[in-house]
């Protein structure tokens, strides 16, 4: 859908000819240039914005903080090859449009693309998957039957919820998702893993490292800080070398 929007915008800009491009050659070539420029920009900035937002989430920074650097740095990264292409098509651009002015044009085009992607895609998606910060909003249970949960595992800024019936992803920190598991005997065994006791079928020991063998064939790492906690709970009574 985003790519189709990019093609539509590129077609419109090709007909309008902004930044003096209206006087560059014939309309078909001008339209092809703008369609390629905007379409590649939609793909490039869509990927970069998502990756930057995920990095901000991991660092505990607000996702909006990535917008300015994505615009400023991304414009430089994409603007350089686009300038090379444009000069190859229209050599007069090299003298008519200095590099700094070219960069300013790239920022002017990039800004609405990144803002639109942030508010219409990333921000909307995040709000539908995370609870509101204001008011009393109940936290959704990790599954229709919380008792069926076997383990939770962090995957980037999502939590994979593995149950007896399959698995699904939930956006948010592990602590928020585990808050819906009251009444289940389970522990967080690693910064990225929470395991229900009934999901454990054995323990692997490799030197000082421990891993829990789970019913579905997966193994969950046990952090050194959690070893004493698991031993106190009686979970590691049957430690076996791998």
XYZ file of N, CA and C in Angstrom:
726
model
N 0.828 -1.197 0.000
C 0.000 0.000 0.000
C 0.871 1.259 0.000
N 1.911 1.251 0.840
C 2.806 2.411 0.899
C 3.495 2.634 -0.447
N 3.876 1.544 -1.101
C 4.542 1.663 -2.398
C 3.588 2.237 -3.440
N 2.322 1.806 -3.390
C 1.333 2.341 -4.324
C 1.134 3.834 -4.105
N 1.121 4.250 -2.830
C 1.008 5.677 -2.520
C 2.215 6.427 -3.063
N 3.405 5.829 -2.921
C 4.616 6.457 -3.434
C 4.570 6.652 -4.938
N 4.046 5.648 -5.652
C 3.919 5.765 -7.108
C 2.960 6.899 -7.463
N 1.838 6.986 -6.728
C 0.864 8.046 -6.988
C 1.439 9.427 -6.754
N 2.176 9.588 -5.640
C 2.797 10.889 -5.349
C 3.855 11.219 -6.400
N 4.648 10.215 -6.777
C 5.671 10.428 -7.791
C 5.073 10.855 -9.121
N 3.939 10.251 -9.479
C 3.261 10.625 -10.718
C 2.802 12.081 -10.661
N 2.246 12.460 -9.516
C 1.784 13.842 -9.353
C 2.949 14.831 -9.433
N 4.044 14.524 -8.747
C 5.202 15.422 -8.782
C 5.818 15.466 -10.177
N 5.780 14.347 -10.880
C 6.304 14.330 -12.236
C 5.533 15.252 -13.156
N 4.231 15.331 -12.931
C 3.405 16.229 -13.741
C 3.606 17.689 -13.324
N 3.786 17.915 -12.014
C 3.941 19.279 -11.511
C 5.348 19.822 -11.776
N 6.361 18.934 -11.675
C 7.741 19.374 -11.887
C 8.256 20.324 -10.844
N 8.251 19.960 -9.534
C 8.736 20.880 -8.494
C 10.245 21.087 -8.568
N 10.743 22.118 -7.884
C 12.170 22.454 -7.787
C 12.796 22.665 -9.175
N 12.002 23.174 -10.099
C 12.530 23.467 -11.432
C 12.599 22.283 -12.362
N 12.200 21.098 -11.908
C 12.293 19.912 -12.766
C 11.281 19.939 -13.903
N 10.323 20.880 -13.850
C 9.334 20.990 -14.919
C 10.009 21.278 -16.264
N 11.168 21.938 -16.209
C 11.859 22.314 -17.435
C 12.898 21.273 -17.859
N 12.926 20.137 -17.134
C 13.907 19.103 -17.451
C 13.332 18.101 -18.445
N 13.698 18.212 -19.667
C 13.390 17.193 -20.673
C 11.888 16.972 -20.850
N 11.528 15.764 -21.312
C 10.132 15.461 -21.645
C 9.383 14.923 -20.437
N 8.056 15.044 -20.407
C 7.259 14.596 -19.255
C 7.434 13.124 -18.892
N 7.466 12.176 -19.842
C 7.623 10.762 -19.441
C 8.894 10.508 -18.636
N 10.023 11.104 -19.061
C 11.270 10.912 -18.329
C 11.195 11.570 -16.960
N 10.608 12.752 -16.907
C 10.460 13.454 -15.627
C 9.568 12.658 -14.671
N 8.482 12.105 -15.182
C 7.574 11.309 -14.341
C 8.273 10.047 -13.854
N 9.035 9.401 -14.743
C 9.756 8.185 -14.344
C 10.748 8.486 -13.221
N 11.421 9.638 -13.326
C 12.383 10.019 -12.284
C 11.687 10.219 -10.945
N 10.594 10.962 -10.941
C 9.919 11.254 -9.674
C 9.240 10.019 -9.094
N 8.675 9.169 -9.936
C 8.066 7.928 -9.431
C 9.140 7.052 -8.778
N 10.292 6.923 -9.429
C 11.382 6.140 -8.850
C 11.907 6.745 -7.565
N 12.037 8.076 -7.550
C 12.553 8.767 -6.359
C 11.624 8.593 -5.161
N 10.338 8.866 -5.341
C 9.402 8.802 -4.220
C 9.157 7.361 -3.789
N 9.059 6.442 -4.742
C 8.820 5.037 -4.396
C 9.988 4.468 -3.601
N 11.207 4.728 -4.058
C 12.378 4.239 -3.316
C 12.454 4.906 -1.953
N 12.046 6.180 -1.871
C 12.041 6.877 -0.584
C 11.039 6.281 0.382
N 9.872 5.888 -0.115
C 8.860 5.258 0.755
C 9.397 3.965 1.332
N 10.051 3.167 0.489
C 10.614 1.894 0.967
C 11.748 2.151 1.953
N 12.688 3.007 1.571
C 13.858 3.273 2.402
C 13.471 3.854 3.765
N 12.661 4.905 3.759
C 12.326 5.553 5.024
C 11.332 4.731 5.836
N 10.502 3.917 5.173
C 9.632 3.016 5.928
C 10.434 2.031 6.748
N 11.485 1.461 6.135
C 12.343 0.502 6.840
C 13.149 1.193 7.932
N 13.782 2.322 7.584
C 14.646 3.025 8.540
C 13.848 3.535 9.741
N 12.646 4.057 9.498
C 11.834 4.575 10.606
C 11.451 3.458 11.560
N 11.079 2.315 11.046
C 10.725 1.186 11.912
C 11.924 0.700 12.714
N 13.071 0.572 12.057
C 14.267 0.112 12.767
C 14.688 1.115 13.835
N 14.623 2.392 13.518
C 15.004 3.420 14.489
C 14.045 3.432 15.671
N 12.743 3.266 15.418
C 11.767 3.240 16.504
C 11.987 2.033 17.401
N 12.334 0.892 16.799
C 12.619 -0.305 17.599
C 13.848 -0.087 18.473
N 14.878 0.567 17.911
C 16.068 0.866 18.703
C 15.764 1.813 19.850
N 14.927 2.818 19.591
C 14.540 3.753 20.647
C 13.776 3.034 21.747
N 12.912 2.097 21.356
C 12.137 1.332 22.341
C 13.066 0.543 23.256
N 14.084 -0.078 22.660
C 15.032 -0.857 23.474
C 15.807 0.016 24.442
N 16.105 1.248 24.038
C 16.874 2.164 24.887
C 15.987 2.927 25.867
N 14.677 2.718 25.768
C 13.752 3.411 26.649
C 13.460 4.838 26.242
N 13.803 5.208 25.006
C 13.557 6.569 24.513
C 12.203 6.621 23.815
N 11.556 7.772 23.793
C 10.278 7.889 23.079
C 10.486 7.696 21.584
N 9.520 7.053 20.923
C 9.708 6.761 19.505
C 9.753 8.011 18.635
N 9.106 9.119 19.083
C 9.130 10.337 18.274
C 10.531 10.943 18.179
N 11.409 10.563 19.114
C 12.753 11.138 19.116
C 13.564 10.714 17.894
N 13.142 9.658 17.215
C 13.911 9.185 16.062
C 13.564 9.961 14.790
N 12.458 10.717 14.802
C 12.010 11.372 13.572
C 13.034 12.370 13.023
N 13.542 13.338 13.821
C 14.523 14.296 13.268
C 15.783 13.630 12.711
N 16.448 12.710 13.455
C 17.650 12.102 12.871
C 17.360 11.260 11.634
N 16.213 10.600 11.602
C 15.866 9.817 10.409
C 15.730 10.743 9.203
N 15.082 11.888 9.391
C 14.908 12.837 8.288
C 16.248 13.408 7.840
N 17.057 13.897 8.791
C 18.299 14.585 8.447
C 19.359 13.633 7.893
N 19.540 12.495 8.562
C 20.557 11.543 8.098
C 20.078 10.771 6.878
N 18.798 10.395 6.903
C 18.257 9.647 5.769
C 18.269 10.458 4.488
N 18.023 11.758 4.591
C 18.059 12.616 3.407
C 19.446 12.642 2.785
N 20.474 12.628 3.632
C 21.841 12.620 3.117
C 22.165 11.285 2.467
N 21.734 10.182 3.115
C 22.032 8.847 2.588
C 21.332 8.613 1.251
N 20.064 8.975 1.158
C 19.347 8.756 -0.089
C 19.638 9.844 -1.125
N 19.918 11.057 -0.651
C 20.101 12.180 -1.570
C 21.321 12.050 -2.450
N 22.403 11.442 -1.935
C 23.634 11.337 -2.720
C 23.445 10.491 -3.987
N 22.950 9.253 -3.882
C 22.756 8.479 -5.130
C 21.712 9.098 -6.053
N 20.688 9.753 -5.481
C 19.688 10.395 -6.335
C 20.306 11.552 -7.122
N 21.234 12.252 -6.497
C 21.907 13.358 -7.206
C 22.742 12.810 -8.362
N 23.408 11.684 -8.118
C 24.210 11.072 -9.178
C 23.318 10.685 -10.357
N 22.153 10.094 -10.059
C 21.219 9.692 -11.115
C 20.696 10.916 -11.863
N 20.308 11.937 -11.114
C 19.752 13.139 -11.738
C 20.771 13.816 -12.649
N 22.031 13.882 -12.211
C 23.070 14.518 -13.036
C 23.338 13.690 -14.290
N 23.232 12.352 -14.134
C 23.433 11.495 -15.302
C 22.345 11.735 -16.349
N 21.134 12.032 -15.883
C 20.021 12.277 -16.807
C 20.043 13.709 -17.321
N 20.257 14.653 -16.387
C 20.250 16.080 -16.734
C 21.561 16.710 -16.234
N 22.634 16.696 -17.014
C 23.951 17.189 -16.562
C 23.940 18.626 -16.058
N 23.014 19.426 -16.535
C 23.000 20.830 -16.121
C 22.684 21.013 -14.640
N 22.125 19.993 -14.009
C 21.776 20.087 -12.585
C 23.016 20.293 -11.723
N 24.150 19.724 -12.139
C 25.366 19.825 -11.326
C 25.749 21.263 -11.065
N 25.564 22.141 -12.053
C 25.890 23.547 -11.880
C 24.699 24.351 -11.361
N 23.499 23.963 -11.758
C 22.304 24.734 -11.386
C 21.900 24.545 -9.934
N 22.153 23.356 -9.398
C 21.725 23.051 -8.023
C 22.931 22.603 -7.211
N 23.511 23.472 -6.364
C 24.656 23.093 -5.521
C 24.271 21.969 -4.543
N 25.264 21.224 -4.054
C 24.982 20.103 -3.149
C 24.150 20.480 -1.922
N 24.447 21.640 -1.296
C 23.700 22.034 -0.107
C 22.239 22.316 -0.439
N 22.003 22.952 -1.567
C 20.631 23.208 -1.987
C 19.918 21.898 -2.317
N 20.646 20.989 -2.923
C 20.074 19.662 -3.222
C 19.655 18.960 -1.924
N 20.534 19.028 -0.917
C 20.216 18.408 0.372
C 18.969 19.041 0.977
N 18.835 20.352 0.888
C 17.649 21.027 1.403
C 16.383 20.563 0.701
N 16.469 20.346 -0.606
C 15.315 19.841 -1.339
C 14.959 18.424 -0.877
N 15.987 17.616 -0.640
C 15.752 16.248 -0.151
C 15.055 16.265 1.210
N 15.504 17.147 2.104
C 14.872 17.260 3.423
C 13.420 17.696 3.277
N 13.158 18.634 2.373
C 11.790 19.125 2.172
C 10.867 18.019 1.685
N 11.376 17.127 0.842
C 10.559 16.018 0.333
C 10.452 14.908 1.365
N 11.543 14.662 2.094
C 11.587 13.561 3.057
C 10.701 13.815 4.271
N 10.659 15.051 4.741
C 9.944 15.362 5.978
C 8.487 14.907 5.958
N 7.675 15.271 4.960
C 6.289 14.794 4.977
C 6.175 13.276 4.835
N 7.116 12.627 4.129
C 7.074 11.172 3.985
C 7.277 10.504 5.340
N 8.313 10.941 6.076
C 8.609 10.331 7.377
C 7.508 10.635 8.386
N 7.018 11.864 8.412
C 5.949 12.215 9.349
C 4.678 11.421 9.053
N 4.352 11.274 7.771
C 3.163 10.508 7.406
C 3.329 9.053 7.812
N 4.503 8.495 7.561
C 4.732 7.102 7.941
C 4.663 6.947 9.458
N 5.250 7.893 10.183
C 5.265 7.797 11.641
C 3.853 7.840 12.212
N 3.051 8.816 11.803
C 1.727 8.992 12.392
C 0.687 8.013 11.847
N 0.774 7.667 10.561
C -0.251 6.819 9.960
C 0.059 5.333 10.042
N 1.325 5.000 10.225
C 1.699 3.592 10.276
C 2.240 3.208 11.656
N 3.395 3.738 11.988
C 4.072 3.329 13.219
C 3.298 3.715 14.463
N 2.896 4.985 14.563
C 2.228 5.461 15.772
C 0.861 4.814 15.944
N 0.101 4.704 14.865
C -1.220 4.086 14.942
C -1.106 2.630 15.330
N -0.122 1.917 14.735
C 0.072 0.499 15.049
C 0.452 0.313 16.512
N 1.329 1.184 17.013
C 1.763 1.071 18.404
C 0.602 1.295 19.368
N -0.243 2.276 19.076
C -1.356 2.576 19.975
C -2.383 1.452 20.021
N -2.532 0.723 18.933
C -3.507 -0.368 18.934
C -2.992 -1.585 19.680
N -1.648 -1.659 19.869
C -1.097 -2.834 20.523
C -0.677 -2.595 21.960
N -0.602 -1.336 22.392
C -0.192 -1.046 23.757
C -1.303 -0.307 24.476
N -1.425 -0.495 25.797
C -2.490 0.159 26.538
C -2.256 1.652 26.646
N -3.314 2.401 26.787
C -3.188 3.845 26.940
C -2.490 4.165 28.244
N -1.738 5.287 28.233
C -0.999 5.659 29.442
C -1.855 6.448 30.412
N -2.986 6.916 29.943
C -3.836 7.714 30.810
C -5.132 6.969 31.062
N -5.684 7.143 32.270
C -6.944 6.483 32.591
C -6.712 5.051 33.042
N -7.775 4.412 33.480
C -7.697 3.037 33.931
C -8.080 2.122 32.783
N -7.074 1.589 32.116
C -7.304 0.676 31.000
C -6.786 -0.689 31.401
N -7.633 -1.707 31.444
C -7.173 -3.034 31.851
C -6.171 -3.601 30.866
N -5.173 -4.304 31.372
C -4.194 -4.961 30.523
C -4.797 -6.243 29.993
N -4.738 -6.418 28.673
C -5.316 -7.615 28.073
C -4.566 -8.853 28.525
N -5.292 -9.944 28.739
C -4.672 -11.212 29.107
C -3.852 -11.720 27.931
N -2.733 -12.401 28.192
C -1.903 -12.892 27.104
C -2.603 -13.902 26.219
N -3.659 -14.525 26.693
C -4.375 -15.510 25.885
C -5.783 -15.615 26.413
N -6.680 -16.184 25.609
C -8.057 -16.374 26.055
C -8.071 -17.244 27.307
N -7.161 -18.191 27.387
C -7.012 -19.044 28.560
C -5.591 -18.868 29.071
N -5.374 -17.950 30.035
C -4.014 -17.711 30.521
C -3.348 -18.980 31.046
N -4.155 -19.922 31.551
C -3.587 -21.160 32.078
C -2.921 -22.012 31.019
N -3.171 -21.712 29.733
C -2.579 -22.492 28.648
C -1.201 -21.969 28.250
N -0.758 -20.852 28.836
C 0.531 -20.265 28.470
C 1.670 -21.149 28.961
N 2.623 -21.418 28.057
C 3.795 -22.222 28.397
C 5.011 -21.338 28.672
N 5.230 -20.362 27.807
C 6.350 -19.443 28.045
C 6.168 -18.177 27.222
N 6.912 -17.139 27.612
C 6.963 -15.872 26.895
C 8.415 -15.622 26.508
N 8.605 -15.115 25.309
C 9.962 -14.852 24.831
C 9.999 -13.529 24.089
N 10.944 -12.662 24.451
C 11.093 -11.387 23.771
C 11.657 -11.594 22.368
N 11.058 -10.919 21.396
C 11.568 -10.906 20.028
C 11.538 -9.456 19.559
N 12.715 -8.831 19.584
C 12.820 -7.407 19.281
C 11.961 -6.643 20.290
N 10.988 -5.822 19.861
C 10.136 -5.106 20.813
C 8.765 -5.775 20.918
N 8.706 -7.074 20.603
C 7.491 -7.857 20.767
C 7.739 -8.991 21.755
N 6.650 -9.545 22.281
C 6.729 -10.724 23.135
C 5.980 -11.856 22.433
N 6.671 -12.977 22.237
C 5.999 -14.156 21.685
C 5.358 -14.933 22.820
N 4.053 -15.124 22.725
C 3.298 -15.854 23.742
C 3.059 -17.264 23.227
N 3.708 -18.231 23.831
C 3.571 -19.635 23.416
C 2.594 -20.324 24.350
N 1.550 -20.891 23.776
C 0.540 -21.602 24.554
C 0.436 -23.045 24.073
N -0.451 -23.793 24.683
C -0.677 -25.176 24.259
C -1.276 -25.241 22.857
N -1.847 -24.135 22.408
C -2.574 -24.133 21.135
C -1.812 -23.431 20.007
N -0.650 -22.890 20.270
C 0.110 -22.184 19.249
C 0.835 -20.993 19.845
N 1.098 -19.980 19.035
C 1.799 -18.806 19.544
C 1.341 -17.569 18.783
N 1.555 -16.411 19.411
C 1.249 -15.136 18.776
C 2.169 -14.085 19.364
N 2.202 -12.906 18.717
C 3.060 -11.812 19.164
C 2.233 -10.711 19.802
N 2.771 -10.121 20.842
C 2.149 -8.991 21.530
C 3.209 -7.911 21.677
N 2.905 -6.686 21.264
C 3.879 -5.605 21.413
C 3.908 -5.126 22.862
N 5.106 -4.865 23.349
C 5.227 -4.331 24.699
C 6.348 -5.003 25.461
N 6.711 -4.459 26.613
C 7.751 -5.061 27.437
C 7.265 -6.357 28.064
N 8.203 -7.208 28.406
C 7.869 -8.507 28.983
C 7.086 -8.355 30.285
N 7.443 -7.374 31.106
C 6.778 -7.198 32.403
C 5.290 -6.916 32.243
N 4.932 -6.146 31.214
C 3.516 -5.831 31.023
C 2.724 -7.073 30.635
N 3.315 -7.903 29.785
C 2.604 -9.105 29.347
C 2.487 -10.116 30.485
N 3.535 -10.249 31.295
C 3.466 -11.205 32.401
C 2.481 -10.767 33.481
N 2.121 -9.479 33.497
C 1.170 -9.008 34.504
C -0.211 -9.643 34.318
N -0.468 -10.203 33.143
C -1.744 -10.866 32.907
C -1.707 -12.351 33.212
N -0.639 -12.816 33.888
C -0.479 -14.248 34.156
C -0.579 -14.578 35.636
N -1.309 -13.774 36.391
C -1.444 -14.044 37.817
C -2.119 -15.401 38.030
N -1.642 -16.140 39.028
C -2.233 -17.441 39.321
C -1.532 -18.594 38.643
N -0.576 -18.311 37.745
C 0.158 -19.377 37.062
C 1.525 -19.514 37.727
N 1.941 -20.751 37.991
C 3.256 -20.962 38.583
C 4.307 -20.808 37.490
N 5.008 -19.703 37.538
C 6.014 -19.422 36.527
C 6.964 -18.361 37.015
N 8.118 -18.265 36.367
C 9.142 -17.312 36.776
C 9.831 -16.732 35.547
N 10.333 -15.518 35.708
C 11.177 -14.946 34.670
C 12.577 -15.477 34.897
N 13.060 -16.281 33.941
C 14.336 -16.968 34.114
C 15.481 -16.238 33.415
N 15.136 -15.257 32.619
C 16.123 -14.505 31.851
C 15.475 -13.166 31.522
N 16.268 -12.178 31.170
C 15.672 -10.864 30.876
C 14.706 -10.919 29.699
N 14.805 -11.944 28.867
C 13.917 -12.042 27.711
C 13.033 -13.295 27.729
N 12.979 -14.002 28.875
C 12.186 -15.231 28.948
C 11.394 -15.298 30.258
N 10.134 -15.689 30.154
C 9.312 -16.091 31.302
C 8.804 -17.493 30.985
N 8.893 -18.416 31.964
C 8.545 -19.816 31.717
C 7.594 -20.318 32.794
N 6.542 -21.014 32.365
C 5.651 -21.695 33.317
C 6.325 -22.989 33.759
N 6.180 -23.333 35.023
C 6.889 -24.514 35.533
C 6.463 -25.780 34.812
N 5.190 -25.888 34.476
C 4.708 -27.113 33.847
C 5.227 -27.293 32.421
N 5.847 -26.224 31.862
C 6.399 -26.325 30.513
C 7.788 -26.950 30.501
N 8.399 -27.129 31.680
C 9.774 -27.624 31.770
C 9.788 -29.148 31.817
N 10.607 -29.748 30.953
C 10.745 -31.209 30.934
C 12.150 -31.648 31.349
N 13.049 -30.725 31.524
C 14.396 -31.076 31.935
C 15.279 -29.852 32.018
N 16.498 -30.072 32.503
C 17.466 -28.989 32.666
C 18.781 -29.417 32.030
N 19.340 -28.547 31.225
C 20.642 -28.791 30.613
C 21.687 -27.938 31.323
N 22.824 -28.551 31.615
C 23.913 -27.829 32.263
C 25.153 -27.953 31.411
N 25.697 -26.810 31.031
C 26.909 -26.770 30.209
C 27.892 -25.840 30.898
N 28.762 -26.432 31.711
C 29.656 -25.611 32.521
C 28.852 -24.843 33.552
N 28.956 -23.520 33.525
C 28.208 -22.679 34.466
C 26.885 -22.205 33.880
N 26.608 -22.614 32.666
C 25.384 -22.166 32.003
C 24.276 -23.203 32.144
N 23.078 -22.714 32.411
C 21.912 -23.584 32.531
C 20.875 -23.201 31.490
N 20.186 -24.209 30.964
C 19.077 -23.980 30.048
C 17.947 -24.931 30.431
N 16.726 -24.440 30.304
C 15.548 -25.245 30.614
C 15.015 -25.868 29.326
N 14.864 -27.186 29.333
C 14.268 -27.869 28.181
C 12.752 -27.794 28.314
N 12.095 -27.332 27.246
C 10.662 -27.092 27.288
C 9.893 -28.136 26.477
N 8.601 -28.216 26.720
C 7.781 -29.281 26.142
C 7.717 -29.247 24.618
N 7.950 -28.084 24.013
C 7.848 -27.989 22.559
C 9.197 -28.126 21.864
N 10.243 -28.504 22.640
C 11.562 -28.690 22.062
C 12.467 -27.486 22.177
N 11.933 -26.337 22.570
C 12.755 -25.145 22.756
C 13.553 -25.265 24.060
N 14.598 -24.474 24.175
C 15.348 -24.384 25.428
C 15.431 -22.925 25.830
N 15.191 -22.650 27.093
C 15.209 -21.276 27.602
C 16.474 -21.056 28.425
N 17.238 -20.019 28.136
C 18.434 -19.732 28.923
C 18.061 -19.267 30.331
N 18.911 -19.611 31.289
C 18.716 -19.167 32.668
C 19.856 -18.207 32.996
N 19.528 -16.981 33.320
C 20.568 -16.017 33.670
C 21.187 -16.407 35.004
N 22.424 -16.026 35.218
C 23.105 -16.369 36.471
C 22.413 -15.751 37.674
N 21.813 -14.590 37.458
C 21.102 -13.945 38.559
C 19.841 -14.708 38.942
N 19.316 -15.553 38.046
C 18.072 -16.277 38.314
C 18.305 -17.687 38.844
N 19.543 -18.167 38.811
C 19.810 -19.543 39.226
C 19.393 -19.782 40.675
N 19.801 -18.887 41.576
C 19.468 -19.067 42.993
C 17.955 -19.034 43.195
N 17.271 -18.151 42.475
C 15.816 -18.052 42.587
C 15.142 -19.343 42.139
N 15.625 -19.928 41.051
C 15.031 -21.173 40.549
C 15.347 -22.348 41.477
N 16.552 -22.361 42.036
C 16.892 -23.434 42.975
C 16.017 -23.336 44.231
N 15.806 -22.125 44.724
C 14.976 -21.941 45.915
C 13.542 -22.386 45.655
N 13.088 -22.256 44.417
C 11.724 -22.672 44.072
C 11.643 -24.165 43.765
N 12.806 -24.842 43.772
C 12.812 -26.278 43.508
C 12.776 -26.641 42.036
N 13.050 -25.692 41.177
C 12.975 -25.954 39.737
C 14.216 -26.670 39.208
N 15.326 -26.577 39.895
C 16.594 -27.122 39.385
C 17.047 -28.344 40.168
N 16.096 -29.065 40.714
C 16.450 -30.243 41.510
C 17.056 -31.339 40.661
N 16.754 -31.321 39.336
C 17.235 -32.400 38.469
C 18.150 -31.846 37.382
N 19.198 -31.161 37.790
C 20.127 -30.627 36.817
C 20.951 -31.759 36.220
N 21.032 -31.811 34.900
C 21.781 -32.847 34.206
C 22.744 -32.197 33.213
N 23.948 -32.695 33.079
C 24.855 -32.134 32.078
C 24.281 -32.314 30.689
N 24.549 -31.355 29.794
C 24.043 -31.449 28.421
C 24.723 -32.582 27.679
